[in-house]
C-alpha positions in Angstrom: 92.5 118.0 65.9 94.3 116.6 62.6 95.6 118.5 60.2 98.2 117.2 56.9 101.9 118.6 57.3 102.3 118.4 53.7 100.4 116.4 50.6 100.8 112.9 51.2 103.7 113.0 53.8 102.0 112.8 56.8 99.9 114.2 59.6 100.3 116.7 62.6 97.7 116.2 65.9 97.0 118.7 68.4 95.5 118.7 71.3 94.3 121.6 73.4 94.6 122.1 77.1 94.0 124.9 79.2 97.4 126.4 79.3 99.1 124.8 75.7 98.5 123.1 72.8 100.8 119.8 72.2 101.6 118.9 69.0 102.9 115.4 67.4 104.1 115.0 63.6 103.9 111.3 61.9 106.0 111.0 59.0 105.1 108.5 56.2 102.0 108.4 54.1 98.4 109.8 54.8 96.4 107.2 56.5 92.9 106.3 55.6 90.3 105.9 58.9 90.5 101.9 58.5 94.9 101.8 58.0 94.9 104.5 61.4 92.5 102.2 63.6 94.3 99.3 63.0 97.6 101.0 63.8 95.8 102.2 67.3 96.7 100.4 70.6 94.3 97.3 71.3 91.2 98.1 73.6 91.8 97.4 77.2 90.5 94.5 78.2 87.0 94.2 80.6 87.6 94.5 84.5 86.9 91.2 85.6 84.1 90.5 86.9 83.7 90.8 91.1 84.6 88.2 93.1 82.2 87.4 96.3 83.3 89.1 99.0 84.3 86.9 101.6 85.6 84.2 98.9 89.3 83.0 100.3 92.3 83.0 98.2 95.2 81.5 98.8 98.7 82.9 98.0 101.9 80.7 96.1 103.2 80.4 100.0 99.8 78.9 101.3 98.9 82.0 103.0 95.1 82.8 103.1 93.2 85.8 102.3 90.0 86.8 102.8 88.7 89.2 100.4 86.6 92.4 102.1 84.3 95.0 99.7 86.1 96.4 96.6 87.0 99.7 96.9 89.0 101.0 93.6 88.6 99.6 90.1 91.6 100.7 87.8 92.6 100.1 84.2 93.4 96.8 85.1 91.2 95.4 87.4 89.9 95.4 90.7 90.8 96.4 94.7 89.4 95.0 97.3 90.0 95.2 101.5 91.7 91.9 102.4 92.5 90.5 105.7 94.4 87.1 106.7 91.4 86.8 109.7 89.0 84.5 108.1 86.8 83.7 110.7 85.4 87.2 110.8 84.4 89.9 108.1 86.9 92.0 106.5 86.9 95.4 108.9 86.6 98.6 106.7 90.1 100.2 108.3 91.9 96.4 107.1 95.5 97.0 106.2 95.9 94.8 103.4 94.6 95.5 99.8 94.4 92.8 97.1 94.4 93.8 93.6 92.8 91.5 90.6 93.3 90.9 87.2 92.0 88.5 84.4 94.9 85.9 84.6 95.4 86.6 80.8 95.9 90.5 81.4 99.6 91.5 81.6 99.7 95.1 84.1 99.1 93.4 87.5 101.6 90.8 85.9 104.3 93.8 85.3 103.7 95.1 88.7 104.1 92.3 90.3 107.6 91.8 89.0 108.6 94.9 90.6 107.0 93.6 93.9 108.9 90.9 94.3 112.4 92.2 94.1 111.8 95.6 95.4 108.8 95.9 98.0 108.9 92.6 100.3 108.8 93.9 104.1 112.3 93.5 105.0 113.5 94.8 101.6 111.5 97.8 102.6 112.5 97.9 106.0 116.7 97.8 105.5 116.2 100.3 102.4 114.6 103.0 104.7 117.2 101.8 107.5 120.1 102.4 105.3 119.1 106.0 104.2 117.7 107.1 107.7 114.2 107.1 106.2 111.0 106.4 109.0 108.3 106.3 105.8 108.6 105.0 102.0 105.7 106.2 100.2 105.5 102.6 98.7 103.2 99.7 99.5 105.2 96.8 100.8 104.5 93.2 99.0 102.7 90.1 100.6 102.1 87.7 97.9 100.4 86.7 95.2 98.4 83.8 93.7 95.9 82.5 90.9 92.9 81.8 91.3 89.6 80.1 90.0 85.9 81.4 90.2 83.6 79.9 88.3 85.0 79.0 85.3 87.4 82.0 85.1 91.1 82.4 86.3 92.4 85.1 88.4 95.7 86.5 89.3 96.4 88.6 92.7 98.7 90.2 94.8 98.4 91.4 98.3 99.8 94.7 99.6 99.9 97.2 102.4 96.9 99.3 101.9 98.6 102.9 102.4 94.6 105.4 102.3 93.2 106.8 100.1 94.1 107.0 96.4 96.1 109.9 94.6 92.7 111.0 92.6 90.4 111.1 95.2 93.1 112.7 97.1 93.3 115.6 94.8 89.3 115.7 93.9 89.0 116.6 97.2 91.6 119.3 98.0 90.3 121.1 95.1 92.9 119.6 92.6 91.6 117.8 89.4 
């Protein structure tokens, strides 16, 4: 719900949830619908066209990865099961996943920069050992690359498969 704060000055946006109301105030002149939409963030890009199951990706270190079935869809792209074995189908209990987005998108690129700096297996092991931990709740990073399929460029990142996703876990356990 949008309410004028005072004539010509700004507006207040009220968001109602079960437990509370959150208000936002914008200073400045009131905007008409056209001006308001011009100030909105850009819409999300569409999810990439799926790559075929069994397709082989080669990362920047020349390691090859075979795509399995799609196990997730996010705001940026698709998540596939993956395997280093190219001569067999990717098993449903694979230890690896590959996140894929269109090359022009940005979210995976930003995430990738974090994983390259902080989540290489040797870095995670060193950090866990220095703090006496036997588990750290972030996946290890194993590689990334660019690929082209049917004239479309993709960016991908290979990482540990940790299990079910958080949203699914919450829903299955009575949360939302």
